[in-house]
Short mmCIF file of C-alpha atoms in Angstrom, two decimals:
data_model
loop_
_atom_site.label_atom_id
_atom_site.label_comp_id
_atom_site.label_asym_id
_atom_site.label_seq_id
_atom_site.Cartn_x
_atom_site.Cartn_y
_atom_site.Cartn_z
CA UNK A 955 0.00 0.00 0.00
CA UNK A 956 1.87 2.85 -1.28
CA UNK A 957 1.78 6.93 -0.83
CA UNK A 958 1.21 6.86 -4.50
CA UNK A 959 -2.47 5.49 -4.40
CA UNK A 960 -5.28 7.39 -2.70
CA UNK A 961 -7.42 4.75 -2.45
CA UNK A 962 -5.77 1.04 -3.07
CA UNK A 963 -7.93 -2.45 -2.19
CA UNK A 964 -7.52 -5.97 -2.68
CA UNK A 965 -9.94 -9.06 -1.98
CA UNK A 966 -13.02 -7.16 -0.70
CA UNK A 967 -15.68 -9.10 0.73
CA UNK A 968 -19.12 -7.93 1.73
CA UNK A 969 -22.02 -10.26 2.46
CA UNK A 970 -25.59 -9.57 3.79
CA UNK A 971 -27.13 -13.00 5.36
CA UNK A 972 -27.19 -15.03 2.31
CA UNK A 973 -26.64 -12.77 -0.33
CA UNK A 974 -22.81 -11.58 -1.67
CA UNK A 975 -22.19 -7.64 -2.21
CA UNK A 976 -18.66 -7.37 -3.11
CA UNK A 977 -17.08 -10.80 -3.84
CA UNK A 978 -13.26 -10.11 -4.03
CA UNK A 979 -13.04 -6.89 -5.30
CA UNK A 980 -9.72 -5.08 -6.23
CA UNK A 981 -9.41 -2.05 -6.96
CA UNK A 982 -6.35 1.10 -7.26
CA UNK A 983 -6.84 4.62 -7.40
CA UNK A 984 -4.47 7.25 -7.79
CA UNK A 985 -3.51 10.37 -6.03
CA UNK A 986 -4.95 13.22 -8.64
CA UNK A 987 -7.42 10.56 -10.20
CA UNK A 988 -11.26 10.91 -10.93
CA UNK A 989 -12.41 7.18 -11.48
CA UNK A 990 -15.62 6.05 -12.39
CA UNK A 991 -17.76 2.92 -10.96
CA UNK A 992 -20.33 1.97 -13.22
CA UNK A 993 -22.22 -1.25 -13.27
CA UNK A 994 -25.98 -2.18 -12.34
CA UNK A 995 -28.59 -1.87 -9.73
CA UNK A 996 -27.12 -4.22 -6.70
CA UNK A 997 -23.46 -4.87 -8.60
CA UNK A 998 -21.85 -4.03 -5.46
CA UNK A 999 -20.90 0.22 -5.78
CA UNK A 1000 -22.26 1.68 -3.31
CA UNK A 1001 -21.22 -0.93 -0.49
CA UNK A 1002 -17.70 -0.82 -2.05
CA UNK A 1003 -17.66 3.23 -2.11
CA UNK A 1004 -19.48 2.72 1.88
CA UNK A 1005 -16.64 0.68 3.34
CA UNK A 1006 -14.11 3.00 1.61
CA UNK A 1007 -15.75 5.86 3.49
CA UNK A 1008 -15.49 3.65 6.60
CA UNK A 1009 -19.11 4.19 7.20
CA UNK A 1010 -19.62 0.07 6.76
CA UNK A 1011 -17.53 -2.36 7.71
CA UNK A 1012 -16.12 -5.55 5.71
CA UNK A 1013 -15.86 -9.17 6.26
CA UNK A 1014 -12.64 -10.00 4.73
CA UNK A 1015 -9.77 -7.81 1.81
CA UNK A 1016 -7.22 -4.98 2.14
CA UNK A 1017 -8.35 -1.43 2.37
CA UNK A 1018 -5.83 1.65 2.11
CA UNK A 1019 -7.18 4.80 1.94
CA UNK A 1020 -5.00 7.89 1.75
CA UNK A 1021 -2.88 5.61 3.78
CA UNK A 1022 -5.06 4.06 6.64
CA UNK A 1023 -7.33 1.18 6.80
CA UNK A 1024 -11.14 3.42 6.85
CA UNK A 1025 -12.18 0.83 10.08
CA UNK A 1026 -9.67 2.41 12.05
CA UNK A 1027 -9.37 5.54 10.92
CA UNK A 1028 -8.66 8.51 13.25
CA UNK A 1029 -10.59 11.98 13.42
CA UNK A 1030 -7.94 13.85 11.25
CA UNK A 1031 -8.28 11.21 8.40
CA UNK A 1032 -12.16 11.91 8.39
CA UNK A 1033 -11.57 15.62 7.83
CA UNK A 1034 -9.49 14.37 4.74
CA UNK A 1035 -12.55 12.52 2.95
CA UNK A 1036 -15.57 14.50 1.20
CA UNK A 1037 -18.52 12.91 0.56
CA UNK A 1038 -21.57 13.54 -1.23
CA UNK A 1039 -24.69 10.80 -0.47
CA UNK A 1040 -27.31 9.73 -2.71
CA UNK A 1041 -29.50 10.75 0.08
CA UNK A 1042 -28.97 14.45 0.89
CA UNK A 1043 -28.86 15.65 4.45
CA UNK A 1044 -31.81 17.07 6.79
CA UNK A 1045 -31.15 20.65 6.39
CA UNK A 1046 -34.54 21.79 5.68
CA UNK A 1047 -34.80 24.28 8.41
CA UNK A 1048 -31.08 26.16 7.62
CA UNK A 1049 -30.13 28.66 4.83
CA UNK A 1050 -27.64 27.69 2.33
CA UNK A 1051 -25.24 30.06 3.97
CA UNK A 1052 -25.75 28.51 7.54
CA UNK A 1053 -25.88 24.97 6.35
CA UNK A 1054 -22.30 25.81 4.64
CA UNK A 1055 -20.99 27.52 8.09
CA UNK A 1056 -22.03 25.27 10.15
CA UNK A 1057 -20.28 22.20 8.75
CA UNK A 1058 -16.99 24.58 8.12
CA UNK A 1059 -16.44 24.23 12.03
CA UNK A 1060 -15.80 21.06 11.90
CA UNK A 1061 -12.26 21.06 9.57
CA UNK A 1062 -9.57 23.01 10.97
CA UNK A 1063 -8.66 24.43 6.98
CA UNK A 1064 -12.03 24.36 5.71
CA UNK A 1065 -12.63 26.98 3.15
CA UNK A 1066 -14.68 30.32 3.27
CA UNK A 1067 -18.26 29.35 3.39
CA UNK A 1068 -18.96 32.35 1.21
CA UNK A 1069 -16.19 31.28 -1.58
CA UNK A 1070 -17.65 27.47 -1.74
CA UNK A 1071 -21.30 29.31 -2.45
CA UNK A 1072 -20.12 30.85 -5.85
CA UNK A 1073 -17.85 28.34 -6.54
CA UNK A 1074 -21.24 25.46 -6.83
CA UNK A 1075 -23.20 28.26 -8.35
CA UNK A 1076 -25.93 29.66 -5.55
CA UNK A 1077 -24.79 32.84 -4.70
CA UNK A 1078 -28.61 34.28 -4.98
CA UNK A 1079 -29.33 31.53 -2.97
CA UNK A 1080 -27.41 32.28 0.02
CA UNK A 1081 -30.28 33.41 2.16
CA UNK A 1082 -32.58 30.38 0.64
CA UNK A 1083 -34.08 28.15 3.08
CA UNK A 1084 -32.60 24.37 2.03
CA UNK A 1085 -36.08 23.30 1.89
CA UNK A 1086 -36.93 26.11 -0.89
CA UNK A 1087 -33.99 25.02 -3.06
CA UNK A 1088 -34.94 23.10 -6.88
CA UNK A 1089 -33.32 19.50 -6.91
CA UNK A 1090 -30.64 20.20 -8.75
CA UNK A 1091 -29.78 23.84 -6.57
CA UNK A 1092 -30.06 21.15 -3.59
CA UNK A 1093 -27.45 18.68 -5.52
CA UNK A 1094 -25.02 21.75 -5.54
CA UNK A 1095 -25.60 22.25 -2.25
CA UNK A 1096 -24.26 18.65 -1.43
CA UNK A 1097 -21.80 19.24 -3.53
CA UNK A 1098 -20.67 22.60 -1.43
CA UNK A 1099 -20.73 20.31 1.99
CA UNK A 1100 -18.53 17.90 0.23
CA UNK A 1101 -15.79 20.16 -0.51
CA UNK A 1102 -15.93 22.84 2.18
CA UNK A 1103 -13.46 20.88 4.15
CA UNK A 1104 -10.67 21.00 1.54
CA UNK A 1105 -10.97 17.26 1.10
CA UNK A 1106 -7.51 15.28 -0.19
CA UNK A 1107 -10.59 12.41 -1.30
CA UNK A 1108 -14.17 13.17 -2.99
CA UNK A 1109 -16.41 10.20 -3.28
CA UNK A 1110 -19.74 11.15 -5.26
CA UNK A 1111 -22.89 8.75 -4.97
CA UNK A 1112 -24.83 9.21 -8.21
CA UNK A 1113 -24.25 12.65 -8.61
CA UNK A 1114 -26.27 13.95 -11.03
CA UNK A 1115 -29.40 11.95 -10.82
CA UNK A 1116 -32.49 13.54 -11.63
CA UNK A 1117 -30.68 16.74 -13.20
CA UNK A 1118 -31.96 17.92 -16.00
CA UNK A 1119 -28.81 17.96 -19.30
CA UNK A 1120 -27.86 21.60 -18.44
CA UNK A 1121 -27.55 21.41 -14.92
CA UNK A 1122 -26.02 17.95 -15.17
CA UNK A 1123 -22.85 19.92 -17.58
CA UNK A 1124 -22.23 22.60 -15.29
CA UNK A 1125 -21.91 20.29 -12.52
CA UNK A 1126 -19.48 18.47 -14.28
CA UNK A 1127 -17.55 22.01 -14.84
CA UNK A 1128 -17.61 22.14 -11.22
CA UNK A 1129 -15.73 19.09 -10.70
CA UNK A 1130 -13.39 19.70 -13.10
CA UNK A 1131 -12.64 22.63 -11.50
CA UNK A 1132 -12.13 21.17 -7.78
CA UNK A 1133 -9.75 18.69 -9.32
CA UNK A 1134 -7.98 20.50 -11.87
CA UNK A 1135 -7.25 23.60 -8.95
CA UNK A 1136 -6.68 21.51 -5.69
CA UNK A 1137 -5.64 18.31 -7.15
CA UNK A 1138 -8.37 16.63 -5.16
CA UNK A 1139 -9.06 12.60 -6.33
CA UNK A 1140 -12.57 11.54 -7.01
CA UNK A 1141 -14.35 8.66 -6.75
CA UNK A 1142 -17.69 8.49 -8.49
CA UNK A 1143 -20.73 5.77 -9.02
CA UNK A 1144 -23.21 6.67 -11.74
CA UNK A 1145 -25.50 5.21 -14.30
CA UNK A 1146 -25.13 8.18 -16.75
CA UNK A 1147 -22.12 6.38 -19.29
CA UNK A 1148 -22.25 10.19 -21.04
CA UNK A 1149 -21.14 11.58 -17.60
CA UNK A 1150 -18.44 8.58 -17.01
CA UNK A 1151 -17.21 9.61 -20.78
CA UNK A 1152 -16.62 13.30 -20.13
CA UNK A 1153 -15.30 13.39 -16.39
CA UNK A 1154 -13.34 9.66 -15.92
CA UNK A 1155 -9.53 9.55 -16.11
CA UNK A 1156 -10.75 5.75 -15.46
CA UNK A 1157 -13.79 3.34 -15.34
CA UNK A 1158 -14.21 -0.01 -13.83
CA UNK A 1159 -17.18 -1.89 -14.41
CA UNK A 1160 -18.44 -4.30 -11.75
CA UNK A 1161 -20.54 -7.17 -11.73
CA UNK A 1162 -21.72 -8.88 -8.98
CA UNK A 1163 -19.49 -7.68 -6.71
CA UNK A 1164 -16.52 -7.75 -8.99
CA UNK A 1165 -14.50 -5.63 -11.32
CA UNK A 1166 -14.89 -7.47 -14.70
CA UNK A 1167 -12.62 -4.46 -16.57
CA UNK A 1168 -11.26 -1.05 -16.19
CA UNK A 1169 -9.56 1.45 -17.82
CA UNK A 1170 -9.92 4.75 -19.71
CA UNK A 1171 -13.61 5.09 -21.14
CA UNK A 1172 -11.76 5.41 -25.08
CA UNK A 1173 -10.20 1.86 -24.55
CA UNK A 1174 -12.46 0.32 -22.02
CA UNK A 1175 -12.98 -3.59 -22.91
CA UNK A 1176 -11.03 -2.91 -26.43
CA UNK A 1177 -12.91 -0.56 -27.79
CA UNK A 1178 -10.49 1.46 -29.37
CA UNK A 1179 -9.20 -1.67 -31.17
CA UNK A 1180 -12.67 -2.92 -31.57
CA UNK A 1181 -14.35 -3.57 -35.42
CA UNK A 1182 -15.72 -0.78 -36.96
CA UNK A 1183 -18.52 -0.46 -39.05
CA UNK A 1184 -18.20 1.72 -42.44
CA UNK A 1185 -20.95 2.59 -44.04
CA UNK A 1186 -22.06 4.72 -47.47
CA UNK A 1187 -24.77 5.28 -49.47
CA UNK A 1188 -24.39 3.44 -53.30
CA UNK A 1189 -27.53 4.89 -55.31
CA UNK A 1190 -30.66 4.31 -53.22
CA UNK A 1191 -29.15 1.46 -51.12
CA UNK A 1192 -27.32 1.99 -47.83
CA UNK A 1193 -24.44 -0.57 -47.46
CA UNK A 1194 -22.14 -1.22 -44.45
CA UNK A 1195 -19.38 -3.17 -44.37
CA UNK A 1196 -17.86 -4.25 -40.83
CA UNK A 1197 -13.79 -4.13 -40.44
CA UNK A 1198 -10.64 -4.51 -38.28
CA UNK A 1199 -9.19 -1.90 -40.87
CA UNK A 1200 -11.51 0.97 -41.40
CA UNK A 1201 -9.17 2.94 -43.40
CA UNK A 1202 -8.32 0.27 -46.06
CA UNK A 1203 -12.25 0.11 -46.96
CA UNK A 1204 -12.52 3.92 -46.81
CA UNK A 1205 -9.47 3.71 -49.50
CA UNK A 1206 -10.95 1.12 -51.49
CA UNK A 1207 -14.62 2.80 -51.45
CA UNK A 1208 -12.55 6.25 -52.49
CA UNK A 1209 -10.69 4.59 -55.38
CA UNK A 1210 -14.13 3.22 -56.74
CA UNK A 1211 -15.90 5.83 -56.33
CA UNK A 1212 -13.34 8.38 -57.49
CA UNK A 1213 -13.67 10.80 -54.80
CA UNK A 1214 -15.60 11.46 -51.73
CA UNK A 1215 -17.91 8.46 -51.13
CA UNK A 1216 -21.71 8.96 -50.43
CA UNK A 1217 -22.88 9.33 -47.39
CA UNK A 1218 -19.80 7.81 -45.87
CA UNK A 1219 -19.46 7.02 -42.00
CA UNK A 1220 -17.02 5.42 -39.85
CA UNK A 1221 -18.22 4.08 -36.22
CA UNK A 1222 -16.77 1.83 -33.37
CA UNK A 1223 -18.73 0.43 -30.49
CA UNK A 1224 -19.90 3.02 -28.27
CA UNK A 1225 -18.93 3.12 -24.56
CA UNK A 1226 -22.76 2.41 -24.15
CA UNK A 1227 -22.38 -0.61 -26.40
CA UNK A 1228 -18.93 -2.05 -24.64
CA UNK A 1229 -20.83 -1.45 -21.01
CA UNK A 1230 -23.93 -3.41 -22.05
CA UNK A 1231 -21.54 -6.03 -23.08
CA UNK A 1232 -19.16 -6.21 -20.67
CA UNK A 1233 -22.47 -6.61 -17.97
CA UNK A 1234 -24.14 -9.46 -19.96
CA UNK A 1235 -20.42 -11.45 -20.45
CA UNK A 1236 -19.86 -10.63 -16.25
CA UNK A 1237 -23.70 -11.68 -15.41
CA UNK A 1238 -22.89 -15.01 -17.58
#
């Protein structure tokens, strides 16, 4: 378990009476890194993101994070994490501003209340009662108790669900923002593969409690070397032709045609199409 990871697990068991959670799980994360966890309803995410958060315990692996086994983790590690819940805390009764104050008191470097406001976007709301606040204004909210503590670690339970396509890119902005300024590492679950594509240094897909592949969402299960489908348009007919080397056909189709060919279009699998794979093959 080395400084160089942030988070770093092997052989991570969870099990609820008769039913298996997280069945062996490894996984590494590295300082600086936003990584993705995608995968389907009951794969095993949020118990694995949980017991890195030390808020559940495990039955059997290795768990590092930022250096320290979560299950016995002291009060200054705690101050290190952020977290943001799929279940957003009982505010209801506070202003944004309060809500934001009150949990700065608890990090002895937390940042200015005021600054974290603008930074996720509610400055008008400052004075808002939580319970007035839209869904997504609420989500930034979250967002703003995650990060008010300067966290080294951000993990992020299904961000963005129930955002609406705007709000859902200016979050990302945000994020981009916290990492790219503090260098802070993220850990994410979400069922948006879009959102996975435009924020992930790095996905891993698990399946019943496993990891069944990883790696960056352009190359994820081969997909960069993957066959690709050409297709143009000859007369009235469209025609396809599927291929290990695109640009040979698109050559070929050029020569014949003696120019630019009709209608032409070159496509690998989509991330979309590699993740619905990759789950049926890890189901199997």
């Amino acid at each position: 378990m080395t400084d160089q990871y942030a988070v770093r697990v092997r052989g991570l068991r969870k099990r609820y009476r008769d039913e298996t959670a997280v069945d062996g799980l490894d996984l590494d994360v590295a300082d600086g890194e936003i990584v993705a966890l995608l995968g389907p309803n009951g794969a095993g995410k949020t118990t694995t993101v949980e017991i890195l958060e030390g808020h559940r315990d495990r039955d059997a692996g290795e768990v590092s994070v930022l250096g320290t086994d979560p299950r016995r983790a002291p009060l200054r590690w705690r101050r290190s994490i952020g977290i943001v819940p799929q279940s957003a805390r009982d505010l209801s009764e506070l202003t944004v501003a309060e809500s934001l104050r009150h949990f700065a008191r608890y990090y002895p470097e937390a940042r200015d209340p005021d600054e974290v406001i603008g930074l996720v976007g509610l400055t008008g709301k400052a004075g808002a009662l939580v319970r007035t606040l839209s869904g997504g204004q609420r989500r930034r909210l979250d967002v703003g108790l995650g990060v008010v503590g300067r966290p080294r670690l951000l993990f992020l339970d299904e961000p963005t669900t129930g955002f609406d396509p705007e709000v859902r890119r200016a979050f990302w902005a945000l994020i981009r923002a916290l990492t790219t300024g503090d260098g802070t590492t993220v850990v994410f679950t979400t069922h948006y593969l879009d959102e996975a594509e435009a924020l992930a240094d790095r996905v891993a897909v698990i399946v019943s409690g496993r990891i069944v592949a990883e790696g960056d969402p352009a190359t994820l299960g081969g997909r960069a070397t993957a066959e690709a489908t050409v297709s143009w348009r000859d007369g009235t007919a469209l025609r396809s032709r599927r291929t290990g080397d695109p640009a040979s056909v698109v050559a070929e189709l050029t020569a014949r045609y003696g120019g630019p060919v009709p209608g032409l279009t070159v496509t690998r699998p989509s991330l979309e199409d590699v993740y619905l794979t990759l789950i049926e093959d890890g189901t199997r």
